[in-house]
Coordinates of C-alpha atoms in Angstrom, one line a residue:
Chain A
X1 CA 32.8 21.5 -83.3
X2 CA 35.7 22.4 -81.0
X3 CA 36.2 25.8 -82.6
X4 CA 33.9 27.6 -80.1
X5 CA 33.7 30.5 -77.8
X6 CA 30.8 29.0 -76.0
X7 CA 31.6 28.1 -72.4
X8 CA 34.9 29.9 -72.5
X9 CA 34.0 32.9 -70.3
X10 CA 36.4 35.8 -70.1
X11 CA 36.4 37.2 -66.6
X12 CA 38.9 40.0 -67.0
X13 CA 39.6 42.7 -69.6
X14 CA 43.0 41.3 -70.0
X15 CA 41.7 37.9 -71.0
X16 CA 39.2 39.5 -73.3
X17 CA 41.8 41.5 -75.3
X18 CA 44.3 38.7 -75.8
X19 CA 45.5 37.9 -79.3
X20 CA 44.0 34.5 -79.6
X21 CA 40.7 34.6 -77.7
X22 CA 39.6 31.1 -78.8
X23 CA 41.5 28.4 -77.0
X24 CA 41.9 26.3 -80.2
X25 CA 43.7 29.2 -81.9
X26 CA 45.9 29.5 -78.9
X27 CA 46.9 25.9 -78.9
X28 CA 47.5 25.9 -82.7
X29 CA 49.8 28.9 -82.2
X30 CA 51.8 27.1 -79.6
X31 CA 52.0 24.0 -81.8
X32 CA 53.3 26.1 -84.7
X33 CA 56.0 27.6 -82.5
X34 CA 57.0 24.1 -81.2
X35 CA 57.3 22.7 -84.7
X36 CA 59.1 25.8 -86.0
X37 CA 61.7 25.8 -83.2
X38 CA 61.8 22.1 -82.3
X39 CA 61.2 20.1 -85.4
X40 CA 62.1 22.0 -88.5
X41 CA 65.8 22.8 -87.5
X42 CA 66.5 19.1 -87.5
X43 CA 64.9 18.4 -90.9
X44 CA 66.1 21.5 -92.7
X45 CA 68.7 21.3 -95.5
X46 CA 70.4 24.0 -97.7
X47 CA 67.7 23.8 -100.4
X48 CA 64.8 24.3 -98.1
X49 CA 66.6 27.0 -96.1
X50 CA 67.8 29.1 -99.1
X51 CA 64.8 28.6 -101.4
X52 CA 62.0 28.9 -99.0
X53 CA 62.3 29.2 -95.3
X54 CA 65.0 31.9 -94.7
X55 CA 63.6 34.3 -97.4
X56 CA 60.1 33.7 -96.0
X57 CA 61.3 34.7 -92.5
X58 CA 63.2 37.8 -93.7
X59 CA 60.4 39.0 -96.0
X60 CA 57.9 38.4 -93.2
X61 CA 59.8 40.9 -91.1
X62 CA 59.9 43.4 -94.0
X63 CA 56.2 42.9 -94.6
X64 CA 55.3 43.4 -91.0
X65 CA 57.3 46.6 -91.1
X66 CA 55.6 47.9 -94.3
X67 CA 52.2 46.8 -92.9
X68 CA 52.7 49.0 -89.9
X69 CA 53.3 52.0 -92.0
X70 CA 50.9 51.3 -94.9
X71 CA 48.3 48.9 -93.4
X72 CA 48.0 50.4 -90.0
X73 CA 48.9 54.1 -90.4
X74 CA 47.8 54.5 -94.0
X75 CA 51.0 56.0 -95.3
X76 CA 51.9 54.4 -98.7
X77 CA 55.6 53.7 -99.1
X78 CA 57.5 52.6 -102.1
X79 CA 60.9 53.0 -100.4
X80 CA 61.1 49.6 -98.7
X81 CA 64.0 48.5 -100.9
X82 CA 65.9 51.6 -100.1
X83 CA 65.3 51.2 -96.4
X84 CA 66.3 47.6 -96.6
X85 CA 69.6 48.8 -98.2
X86 CA 70.1 51.2 -95.3
X87 CA 69.8 48.3 -92.9
X88 CA 72.2 46.2 -94.9
X89 CA 74.8 48.9 -95.3
X90 CA 74.5 50.0 -91.7
X91 CA 75.0 46.3 -90.6
X92 CA 78.0 46.0 -92.9
X93 CA 79.7 49.1 -91.7
X94 CA 79.0 48.1 -88.1
X95 CA 80.3 44.5 -88.7
X96 CA 83.5 45.7 -90.2
X97 CA 84.1 48.6 -87.8
X98 CA 83.4 46.6 -84.6
X99 CA 84.2 42.9 -85.3
X100 CA 84.0 41.9 -81.6
X101 CA 80.4 43.0 -81.0
X102 CA 77.7 40.4 -81.3
X103 CA 76.0 40.2 -84.7
X104 CA 72.6 40.4 -83.0
X105 CA 73.5 43.9 -81.6
X106 CA 74.6 44.9 -85.1
X107 CA 71.4 43.8 -86.7
X108 CA 69.3 45.7 -84.1
X109 CA 71.5 48.8 -84.4
X110 CA 71.1 48.6 -88.2
X111 CA 67.4 48.7 -87.6
X112 CA 67.9 51.7 -85.4
X113 CA 69.8 53.6 -88.1
X114 CA 67.1 52.7 -90.6
X115 CA 64.5 54.1 -88.2
X116 CA 66.3 57.4 -88.1
X117 CA 66.5 57.5 -91.9
X118 CA 62.9 56.5 -92.1
X119 CA 61.8 59.4 -89.9
X120 CA 63.8 61.7 -92.1
X121 CA 62.1 60.5 -95.3
X122 CA 58.8 60.4 -93.4
X123 CA 58.8 64.2 -92.8
X124 CA 57.0 64.9 -96.1
X125 CA 54.1 62.8 -94.9
X126 CA 53.1 65.7 -92.7
X127 CA 52.3 67.7 -95.7
X128 CA 51.4 65.3 -98.5
X129 CA 49.2 62.2 -98.7
X130 CA 48.4 59.2 -100.8
X131 CA 50.0 59.1 -104.3
X132 CA 52.1 62.2 -103.7
X133 CA 53.6 60.6 -100.6
X134 CA 54.2 57.4 -102.6
X135 CA 56.2 59.4 -105.1
X136 CA 58.2 61.1 -102.3
X137 CA 59.1 57.7 -100.9
X138 CA 60.0 56.5 -104.4
X139 CA 62.5 59.4 -104.5
X140 CA 63.9 58.0 -101.2
X141 CA 64.2 54.6 -102.9
X142 CA 66.2 55.9 -105.8
X143 CA 68.3 58.3 -103.8
X144 CA 69.4 55.7 -101.3
X145 CA 70.4 53.2 -103.9
X146 CA 72.3 55.9 -105.8
X147 CA 74.0 57.0 -102.6
X148 CA 75.2 53.5 -101.7
X149 CA 76.5 53.1 -105.3
X150 CA 78.2 56.4 -105.5
X151 CA 79.9 56.9 -102.1
X152 CA 82.7 54.4 -101.8
X153 CA 82.9 54.8 -98.0
X154 CA 79.7 52.7 -97.7
X155 CA 81.3 49.7 -99.3
X156 CA 84.7 50.2 -97.7
X157 CA 86.3 51.1 -101.1
X158 CA 86.1 47.5 -102.3
X159 CA 87.0 47.1 -106.0
X160 CA 83.7 45.4 -107.0
X161 CA 81.5 47.9 -105.3
X162 CA 79.8 45.0 -103.5
X163 CA 79.6 44.4 -99.8
X164 CA 80.1 40.9 -98.4
X165 CA 79.5 39.8 -94.9
X166 CA 82.4 38.6 -92.8
X167 CA 81.9 35.4 -90.7
X168 CA 80.3 36.1 -87.4
X169 CA 79.1 33.7 -84.8
X170 CA 76.2 33.8 -82.4
X171 CA 76.2 31.6 -79.3
X172 CA 79.1 29.6 -80.8
X173 CA 77.4 28.9 -84.2
X174 CA 78.3 30.8 -87.4
X175 CA 75.3 32.7 -88.6
X176 CA 77.0 34.7 -91.4
X177 CA 79.7 33.8 -93.9
X178 CA 80.2 30.6 -96.0
X179 CA 80.5 28.2 -93.0
X180 CA 77.0 28.8 -91.8
X181 CA 74.7 25.8 -91.6
X182 CA 71.1 25.9 -92.8
X183 CA 69.6 25.4 -89.4
X184 CA 71.7 28.2 -87.8
X185 CA 70.5 30.7 -90.5
X186 CA 67.0 29.5 -90.0
X187 CA 67.0 29.6 -86.3
X188 CA 68.6 33.1 -86.1
X189 CA 66.1 34.6 -88.5
X190 CA 63.2 32.8 -86.9
X191 CA 64.1 34.0 -83.4
X192 CA 64.3 37.6 -84.5
X193 CA 61.0 37.3 -86.5
X194 CA 59.1 35.8 -83.6
X195 CA 60.2 38.5 -81.2
X196 CA 59.6 41.3 -83.7
X197 CA 56.2 39.9 -84.6
X198 CA 55.2 39.8 -81.0
X199 CA 56.4 43.4 -80.5
X200 CA 54.4 44.5 -83.6
X201 CA 51.3 42.8 -82.3
X202 CA 51.6 44.6 -78.9
X203 CA 52.1 47.9 -80.6
X204 CA 49.2 47.6 -82.9
X205 CA 46.7 46.5 -80.3
X206 CA 47.6 49.2 -77.8
X207 CA 47.3 53.0 -77.7
X208 CA 49.9 53.7 -80.3
X209 CA 48.3 51.3 -82.7
X210 CA 44.9 53.0 -82.3
X211 CA 46.6 56.3 -83.0
X212 CA 48.0 54.9 -86.2
X213 CA 44.7 53.4 -87.3
X214 CA 42.9 56.6 -86.4
X215 CA 45.2 58.6 -88.7
X216 CA 44.6 56.0 -91.4
X217 CA 40.8 56.0 -91.2
X218 CA 40.2 59.7 -90.8
X219 CA 43.0 62.1 -89.9
X220 CA 40.7 65.0 -89.1
X221 CA 38.8 63.0 -86.5
X222 CA 42.0 61.7 -85.1
X223 CA 43.3 65.1 -84.5
X224 CA 40.0 66.2 -82.8
X225 CA 40.3 63.4 -80.2
X226 CA 43.9 64.4 -79.4
X227 CA 46.2 62.5 -81.7
X228 CA 49.2 64.6 -82.7
X229 CA 49.6 63.8 -86.4
X230 CA 53.3 64.6 -86.3
X231 CA 54.2 62.1 -83.6
X232 CA 51.8 59.5 -84.8
X233 CA 53.0 59.5 -88.4
X234 CA 56.7 59.8 -87.5
X235 CA 56.5 57.0 -84.9
X236 CA 54.9 54.8 -87.6
X237 CA 57.8 55.6 -90.0
X238 CA 60.3 54.9 -87.2
X239 CA 58.9 51.6 -86.2
X240 CA 58.2 50.5 -89.7
X241 CA 61.7 51.4 -90.8
X242 CA 63.2 49.6 -87.9
X243 CA 61.6 46.4 -89.0
X244 CA 62.5 46.9 -92.6
X245 CA 66.1 47.8 -91.6
X246 CA 66.4 44.6 -89.6
X247 CA 65.1 42.6 -92.5
X248 CA 67.6 44.3 -94.8
X249 CA 70.4 43.5 -92.5
X250 CA 69.4 39.9 -92.3
X251 CA 68.8 39.7 -96.0
X252 CA 72.4 40.9 -96.6
X253 CA 74.3 39.3 -93.8
X254 CA 72.5 36.0 -93.3
X255 CA 70.7 35.2 -96.5
X256 CA 72.8 36.4 -99.4
X257 CA 76.2 37.0 -97.8
X258 CA 77.2 39.5 -100.5
X259 CA 75.1 42.1 -102.3
X260 CA 75.2 44.7 -105.0
X261 CA 72.8 47.4 -103.9
X262 CA 70.9 48.0 -107.2
X263 CA 70.4 44.3 -107.7
X264 CA 69.4 43.3 -104.2
X265 CA 67.5 46.4 -103.0
X266 CA 66.1 47.9 -106.2
X267 CA 62.6 49.1 -106.9
X268 CA 61.5 45.5 -107.5
X269 CA 62.0 44.8 -103.8
X270 CA 59.8 47.7 -102.8
X271 CA 57.1 46.4 -105.0
X272 CA 57.5 42.8 -103.9
X273 CA 57.0 43.7 -100.3
X274 CA 54.1 46.0 -101.1
X275 CA 52.5 43.1 -103.1
X276 CA 53.0 40.9 -100.1
X277 CA 51.0 43.1 -97.8
X278 CA 48.3 43.7 -100.4
X279 CA 47.8 40.0 -101.1
X280 CA 48.3 39.1 -97.5
X281 CA 46.1 41.7 -96.0
X282 CA 46.6 45.4 -95.1
X283 CA 46.4 46.1 -91.4
X284 CA 47.0 42.5 -90.2
X285 CA 50.1 40.9 -88.7
X286 CA 48.9 37.5 -89.9
X287 CA 48.5 39.0 -93.4
X288 CA 52.1 39.9 -93.5
X289 CA 53.1 36.3 -92.9
X290 CA 50.5 35.0 -95.3
X291 CA 51.6 37.4 -98.1
X292 CA 55.3 36.7 -97.5
X293 CA 54.7 33.0 -97.6
X294 CA 52.6 33.2 -100.7
X295 CA 55.0 35.3 -102.8
X296 CA 58.0 33.3 -101.7
X297 CA 56.3 30.0 -102.3
X298 CA 54.7 30.9 -105.6
X299 CA 57.8 30.9 -107.8
X300 CA 59.0 27.7 -106.3
X301 CA 55.7 25.9 -106.8
X302 CA 55.4 27.2 -110.3
X303 CA 58.9 26.0 -111.1
X304 CA 58.2 22.6 -109.7
X305 CA 55.0 22.3 -111.6
X306 CA 56.1 24.1 -114.8
X307 CA 59.7 23.0 -115.3
X308 CA 60.0 19.8 -113.4
X309 CA 56.6 18.2 -114.0
X310 CA 55.5 19.7 -117.3
X311 CA 58.9 20.2 -118.8
X312 CA 58.3 23.8 -120.0
X313 CA 61.2 26.1 -120.6
X314 CA 62.4 28.1 -117.6
X315 CA 61.8 31.6 -119.2
X316 CA 58.2 30.9 -120.0
X317 CA 57.5 29.8 -116.4
X318 CA 59.2 33.0 -115.2
X319 CA 56.9 35.0 -117.4
X320 CA 53.8 33.1 -116.3
X321 CA 54.8 33.9 -112.8
X322 CA 54.7 37.6 -113.5
X323 CA 51.3 37.3 -115.1
X324 CA 49.9 35.4 -112.2
X325 CA 51.2 37.8 -109.6
X326 CA 49.8 40.8 -111.6
X327 CA 46.5 39.1 -112.0
X328 CA 46.3 38.3 -108.3
X329 CA 47.1 41.8 -107.3
X330 CA 44.3 43.1 -109.5
X331 CA 42.0 40.4 -108.2
X332 CA 42.7 41.1 -104.6
X333 CA 42.3 44.8 -104.9
X334 CA 38.9 44.4 -106.5
X335 CA 37.5 41.4 -104.7
X336 CA 39.1 41.4 -101.3
X337 CA 41.1 44.5 -100.4
X338 CA 41.9 43.0 -97.0
X339 CA 43.7 40.1 -98.6
X340 CA 44.3 36.6 -97.4
X341 CA 43.9 37.6 -93.8
X342 CA 40.3 38.6 -94.4
X343 CA 39.5 35.3 -96.2
X344 CA 41.0 33.6 -93.1
X345 CA 38.9 35.8 -90.8
X346 CA 35.7 35.0 -92.8
X347 CA 36.5 31.3 -92.7
X348 CA 37.0 31.4 -89.0
X349 CA 33.7 33.3 -88.5
X350 CA 31.9 30.6 -90.5
X351 CA 33.7 27.9 -88.6
X352 CA 32.6 29.2 -85.3
X353 CA 28.9 28.7 -86.3
X354 CA 29.4 25.5 -88.3
X355 CA 27.5 23.3 -88.7
X356 CA 24.4 25.3 -87.6
X357 CA 24.9 28.7 -89.2
X358 CA 21.5 30.1 -88.1
Chain B
X1 CA 18.8 86.9 -68.3
X2 CA 20.1 90.2 -66.9
X3 CA 19.5 89.2 -63.4
X4 CA 22.1 86.4 -63.8
X5 CA 25.1 86.9 -61.5
X6 CA 28.6 85.7 -62.2
X7 CA 28.0 83.0 -59.7
X8 CA 25.6 81.2 -62.0
X9 CA 21.9 80.7 -61.9
X10 CA 19.2 78.0 -61.3
X11 CA 17.3 76.7 -64.2
X12 CA 13.5 76.3 -64.4
X13 CA 13.8 72.6 -63.5
X14 CA 16.0 73.4 -60.5
X15 CA 19.5 72.5 -61.8
X16 CA 22.3 74.6 -60.5
X17 CA 24.4 76.2 -63.3
X18 CA 28.0 77.3 -62.3
X19 CA 30.3 80.0 -63.4
X20 CA 31.6 80.8 -66.9
X21 CA 33.4 77.8 -68.5
X22 CA 34.0 79.2 -71.9
X23 CA 33.7 82.7 -73.2
X24 CA 33.8 83.9 -76.8
X25 CA 34.6 87.6 -77.0
X26 CA 34.0 89.5 -80.2
X27 CA 34.9 86.7 -82.5
X28 CA 35.2 87.5 -86.2
X29 CA 36.1 84.9 -88.7
X30 CA 36.7 85.6 -92.4
X31 CA 37.5 83.4 -95.4
X32 CA 39.0 85.9 -97.8
X33 CA 36.2 88.4 -98.4
X34 CA 33.4 86.3 -96.9
X35 CA 32.6 87.1 -93.3
X36 CA 31.5 83.8 -91.7
X37 CA 31.2 85.1 -88.2
X38 CA 30.9 88.8 -87.3
X39 CA 31.7 90.1 -83.9
X40 CA 30.0 87.5 -81.8
X41 CA 30.2 87.2 -78.1
X42 CA 28.6 84.7 -75.8
X43 CA 29.5 82.5 -72.9
X44 CA 29.0 78.9 -71.9
X45 CA 28.5 78.1 -68.2
X46 CA 29.5 75.1 -66.3
X47 CA 26.8 72.3 -66.3
X48 CA 24.7 74.1 -68.9
X49 CA 23.2 72.8 -72.1
X50 CA 23.8 75.6 -74.6
X51 CA 22.3 75.5 -78.0
X52 CA 23.4 77.4 -81.1
X53 CA 20.7 77.7 -83.7
X54 CA 20.1 79.6 -86.9
X55 CA 19.1 79.2 -90.5
X56 CA 21.4 77.4 -93.0
X57 CA 24.7 79.2 -93.6
X58 CA 24.3 81.3 -90.4
X59 CA 27.8 80.3 -89.3
X60 CA 26.9 77.8 -86.5
X61 CA 29.3 75.1 -87.6
X62 CA 32.1 77.7 -88.2
X63 CA 31.5 78.8 -84.6
X64 CA 31.9 75.2 -83.4
X65 CA 35.0 74.9 -85.5
X66 CA 36.5 78.0 -83.9
X67 CA 35.8 76.5 -80.4
X68 CA 37.4 73.1 -81.4
X69 CA 40.5 74.7 -83.0
X70 CA 39.9 74.0 -86.7
X71 CA 39.6 77.7 -87.5
X72 CA 41.5 80.5 -85.9
X73 CA 39.4 83.7 -85.8
X74 CA 41.0 86.8 -87.2
X75 CA 39.7 88.9 -84.3
X76 CA 38.4 88.2 -80.9
X77 CA 39.4 86.2 -77.9
X78 CA 38.5 82.7 -76.7
X79 CA 38.6 82.2 -73.0
X80 CA 38.4 78.7 -71.5
X81 CA 38.3 78.0 -67.7
X82 CA 39.6 81.4 -66.9
X83 CA 42.5 81.5 -69.3
X84 CA 42.8 83.1 -72.7
X85 CA 43.4 80.4 -75.3
X86 CA 46.0 81.3 -78.0
X87 CA 45.8 79.8 -81.5
X88 CA 45.9 76.0 -81.1
X89 CA 45.9 72.9 -83.1
X90 CA 42.8 70.7 -82.7
X91 CA 44.7 68.0 -80.8
X92 CA 45.9 70.6 -78.3
X93 CA 42.3 71.8 -77.8
X94 CA 41.3 68.1 -77.2
X95 CA 43.9 67.9 -74.5
X96 CA 42.3 70.9 -72.7
X97 CA 39.1 68.8 -72.3
X98 CA 37.0 69.7 -75.3
X99 CA 35.5 66.8 -77.2
X100 CA 33.1 67.0 -80.2
X101 CA 31.1 65.0 -82.6
X102 CA 30.6 65.8 -86.3
X103 CA 27.7 66.6 -88.5
X104 CA 28.6 63.8 -90.9
X105 CA 29.9 61.0 -88.7
X106 CA 33.7 60.9 -88.4
X107 CA 34.3 57.5 -86.9
X108 CA 37.2 55.2 -87.7
X109 CA 35.4 52.8 -90.0
X110 CA 38.1 50.1 -90.0
X111 CA 38.1 49.7 -86.3
X112 CA 35.7 48.0 -83.9
X113 CA 33.3 49.9 -81.8
X114 CA 35.4 49.2 -78.7
X115 CA 38.6 50.4 -80.4
X116 CA 36.8 53.6 -81.6
X117 CA 35.7 54.4 -78.1
X118 CA 39.1 53.5 -76.7
X119 CA 40.6 56.1 -79.0
X120 CA 38.6 58.7 -77.0
X121 CA 40.7 57.8 -74.0
X122 CA 44.1 58.4 -75.7
X123 CA 44.7 61.5 -73.6
X124 CA 44.3 59.5 -70.4
X125 CA 46.9 56.9 -71.5
X126 CA 50.5 57.8 -70.9
X127 CA 52.6 54.7 -71.1
X128 CA 55.6 54.9 -73.4
X129 CA 56.2 53.1 -76.7
X130 CA 58.6 50.6 -75.2
X131 CA 56.2 49.6 -72.4
X132 CA 53.5 49.1 -75.0
X133 CA 55.8 47.1 -77.3
X134 CA 56.5 44.7 -74.4
X135 CA 52.9 44.9 -73.2
X136 CA 54.2 45.0 -69.7
X137 CA 53.7 46.8 -66.5
X138 CA 52.1 50.2 -66.9
X139 CA 50.9 49.7 -70.5
X140 CA 48.9 46.6 -69.6
X141 CA 47.5 48.1 -66.4
X142 CA 46.5 51.2 -68.2
X143 CA 44.7 49.3 -70.9
X144 CA 42.5 47.4 -68.4
X145 CA 41.8 50.6 -66.4
X146 CA 40.7 52.5 -69.4
X147 CA 38.8 49.6 -70.7
X148 CA 36.8 49.7 -67.5
X149 CA 35.9 53.4 -68.1
X150 CA 35.0 52.6 -71.7
X151 CA 32.7 49.8 -70.6
X152 CA 30.9 52.2 -68.3
X153 CA 30.1 54.4 -71.2
X154 CA 29.1 51.4 -73.3
X155 CA 26.6 50.4 -70.6
X156 CA 25.4 54.0 -70.3
X157 CA 24.7 54.3 -74.0
X158 CA 23.3 50.7 -74.3
X159 CA 25.6 49.5 -77.0
X160 CA 27.0 46.4 -75.3
X161 CA 25.9 44.0 -78.1
X162 CA 27.9 45.8 -80.8
X163 CA 31.1 46.2 -78.8
X164 CA 33.3 44.1 -81.2
X165 CA 31.5 45.0 -84.5
X166 CA 33.5 46.9 -87.0
X167 CA 32.0 50.4 -87.2
X168 CA 31.6 50.2 -91.0
X169 CA 28.9 47.6 -90.6
X170 CA 26.7 49.7 -88.2
X171 CA 23.5 51.6 -89.2
X172 CA 23.5 55.4 -89.1
X173 CA 21.7 55.9 -85.8
X174 CA 24.1 53.6 -84.0
X175 CA 27.1 55.3 -85.5
X176 CA 25.9 58.6 -84.1
X177 CA 25.7 56.9 -80.7
X178 CA 29.2 55.4 -81.0
X179 CA 30.5 58.8 -81.9
X180 CA 28.9 60.3 -78.8
X181 CA 30.5 57.4 -76.8
X182 CA 33.9 58.2 -78.2
X183 CA 33.5 61.9 -77.3
X184 CA 32.3 60.9 -73.8
X185 CA 35.2 58.5 -73.2
X186 CA 37.5 61.5 -73.2
X187 CA 35.7 62.8 -70.0
X188 CA 35.4 66.2 -71.5
X189 CA 34.8 69.4 -69.6
X190 CA 32.9 70.7 -72.6
X191 CA 31.1 68.5 -75.1
X192 CA 30.3 69.9 -78.6
X193 CA 27.6 68.2 -80.6
X194 CA 27.2 69.2 -84.2
X195 CA 23.7 68.3 -85.2
X196 CA 23.5 65.1 -83.1
X197 CA 20.0 64.4 -84.4
X198 CA 20.4 65.1 -88.1
X199 CA 18.8 62.5 -90.3
X200 CA 17.1 60.5 -87.4
X201 CA 13.6 59.4 -87.0
X202 CA 11.4 60.5 -84.1
X203 CA 12.3 57.4 -82.0
X204 CA 16.0 57.8 -82.5
X205 CA 15.7 61.5 -81.7
X206 CA 14.0 60.7 -78.4
X207 CA 16.7 58.3 -77.6
X208 CA 19.4 60.8 -78.4
X209 CA 17.7 63.5 -76.4
X210 CA 17.5 61.2 -73.4
X211 CA 21.2 60.4 -73.7
X212 CA 22.1 64.1 -73.9
X213 CA 20.1 64.9 -70.8
X214 CA 21.5 61.9 -69.0
X215 CA 25.1 62.9 -69.8
X216 CA 24.5 66.4 -68.5
X217 CA 22.8 65.0 -65.4
X218 CA 25.0 62.1 -64.5
X219 CA 28.5 63.3 -65.5
X220 CA 27.7 67.0 -65.1
X221 CA 29.2 67.6 -68.6
X222 CA 28.7 71.0 -70.1
X223 CA 27.2 70.6 -73.6
X224 CA 27.1 73.0 -76.5
X225 CA 25.0 71.8 -79.4
X226 CA 23.9 72.8 -82.9
X227 CA 20.5 71.5 -83.9
X228 CA 17.8 72.2 -86.5
X229 CA 14.9 70.5 -84.8
X230 CA 13.4 73.4 -82.9
X231 CA 11.2 71.2 -80.7
X232 CA 14.3 69.4 -79.5
X233 CA 16.4 72.5 -79.0
X234 CA 13.7 74.3 -77.0
X235 CA 13.1 71.3 -74.8
X236 CA 16.8 70.4 -74.2
X237 CA 18.7 73.6 -73.8
X238 CA 19.0 76.0 -70.9
X239 CA 20.1 78.9 -73.0
X240 CA 20.1 79.5 -76.8
X241 CA 22.3 81.6 -79.1
X242 CA 20.6 82.5 -82.3
X243 CA 22.8 83.3 -85.4
X244 CA 21.9 84.7 -88.7
X245 CA 24.3 85.7 -91.5
X246 CA 27.2 85.4 -89.1
X247 CA 25.7 87.8 -86.6
X248 CA 24.2 87.1 -83.2
X249 CA 20.5 88.1 -83.2
X250 CA 19.4 86.6 -80.0
X251 CA 20.6 85.0 -76.8
X252 CA 18.7 83.8 -73.8
X253 CA 16.4 81.1 -72.4
X254 CA 14.2 79.2 -75.0
X255 CA 11.2 81.2 -74.0
X256 CA 13.0 84.5 -74.4
X257 CA 14.3 83.5 -77.8
X258 CA 10.9 82.3 -79.0
X259 CA 9.5 85.8 -78.3
X260 CA 12.4 87.7 -79.9
X261 CA 11.2 89.5 -83.0
X262 CA 14.5 89.3 -84.8
X263 CA 14.6 85.6 -84.4
X264 CA 11.0 85.2 -85.7
X265 CA 11.9 87.4 -88.7
X266 CA 15.0 85.3 -89.4
X267 CA 13.1 82.0 -89.3
X268 CA 9.8 83.0 -90.9
X269 CA 11.2 85.7 -93.2
X270 CA 10.0 89.2 -93.2
X271 CA 8.1 91.1 -95.8
X272 CA 10.1 93.8 -97.5
X273 CA 7.9 96.7 -98.4

């Protein structure tokens, strides 16, 4: 009964266009933030951080990034893994070349480098669309992974061909390296995610977001109202790649600590992030969170149920997981192409009228 | 129409029409061997409602596409507001102040009515990407100011109640109106309407006609339109260009065109003996 717009009159266009127009939503959002920043860091342990929370935060950044490109601007990309690798390697090179500079700046610069690479690989999108563009970005994926394997300069000529993150501190706490505590990792990623999600929300509700969506929905009509397709598409590639690059840098430096490029940033990663936004909801920031949470949570839940409760062998549970994800993708594409976010929207619409729907 | 000076003229109902806004000089457009438009010249004057009519396949839509920059004619010159326009991309044409609607609606189906109309104002919004990302200062101010303009158009076209509805859920007639709203939001100097009343019933046509006249009257927008409903064309427009097989066969006031023997032949057919 409290989920209502009635009586909540908006008196300015600013109020009317805010992210959470219903006051209950607004309070719930503040509550989530308070719990995330004020409660969870005190309860978190290594298992929760490494199995669930930190990967969720990092994948959420990547999913927002891909959602900007695919969900908002309509340009399908299968190069997410490759772009994450760019972020990771850029971060590694910066960390080792400039040890005194703050890790936060390195992570952001890694995003910047990835944005440039993204624009470069986005150039074909001016000529080709849909499946053909997907194949072009697939080429980017394989080329980038090959490049980081082949050129020793990228991994500082280390014998194993791996890169590993040296210890760096942020505000006096270690956030990379083996001495990092679970809560430091979590808070570092969370802070970056919250800021980036806020930026993404602002971009997508403003002029530039409308340009992206116009290109997505009908590029000819977009051009007739004055959208330059070149700048609109390339800006989407740049912003998207920035997000993906930051997530790659965090994935390497904060989460894994040491990576081998083909293993950590292979084609599976591209598909994983794509599945996240399909299941979560194309063209929705909330959907990026929902999809990331779902696909990070699913293997853990299945393992707890299958292995720990039912006592099945691990490999069978792993296979079941693949089947379930595949089935879900097909189901969402057929039944609800806008994903979990749309289910959530429908639920909210119903709730607004409940219990008198007519 | 020969008595018409370069200073403009006064219509039958007493509206003052200004000087030449757009002039097409000897336009020829070919697709390979097919000649879609053959050596056509006409002008559009400020404040005027100008209709382009003709049987199917006469080249009317091609003409509109030349004006809005989709097609670049092989021969001829396009003059707009006193300057010759070189070959341009459609988005550059839009920035000159030419807006249009399409024969088959070209709205952004995934966006709300409000967002669709807001896209019409893109060329009036100049804040940078960083300001938008931070939603701060100019970006926020600009959003509210442009929203105010958009709300005026929403009031004008009487679509307040569907403001936040996704366009994909709207019926055909309303979509046509939203598309007009989007074009109007750009505050164009010249508004091109490609069959604004196609597929409408009488009542919807009357509504649309009223909106077109009101737009012309209140905003002083120059309008060029293509339409098949002769009654509508003759009632609305100040001057009419008639095309047939890519050629211009008539040009003048509705009354003049109605009496033109070539036009009558083109529409009613002529006995070959």
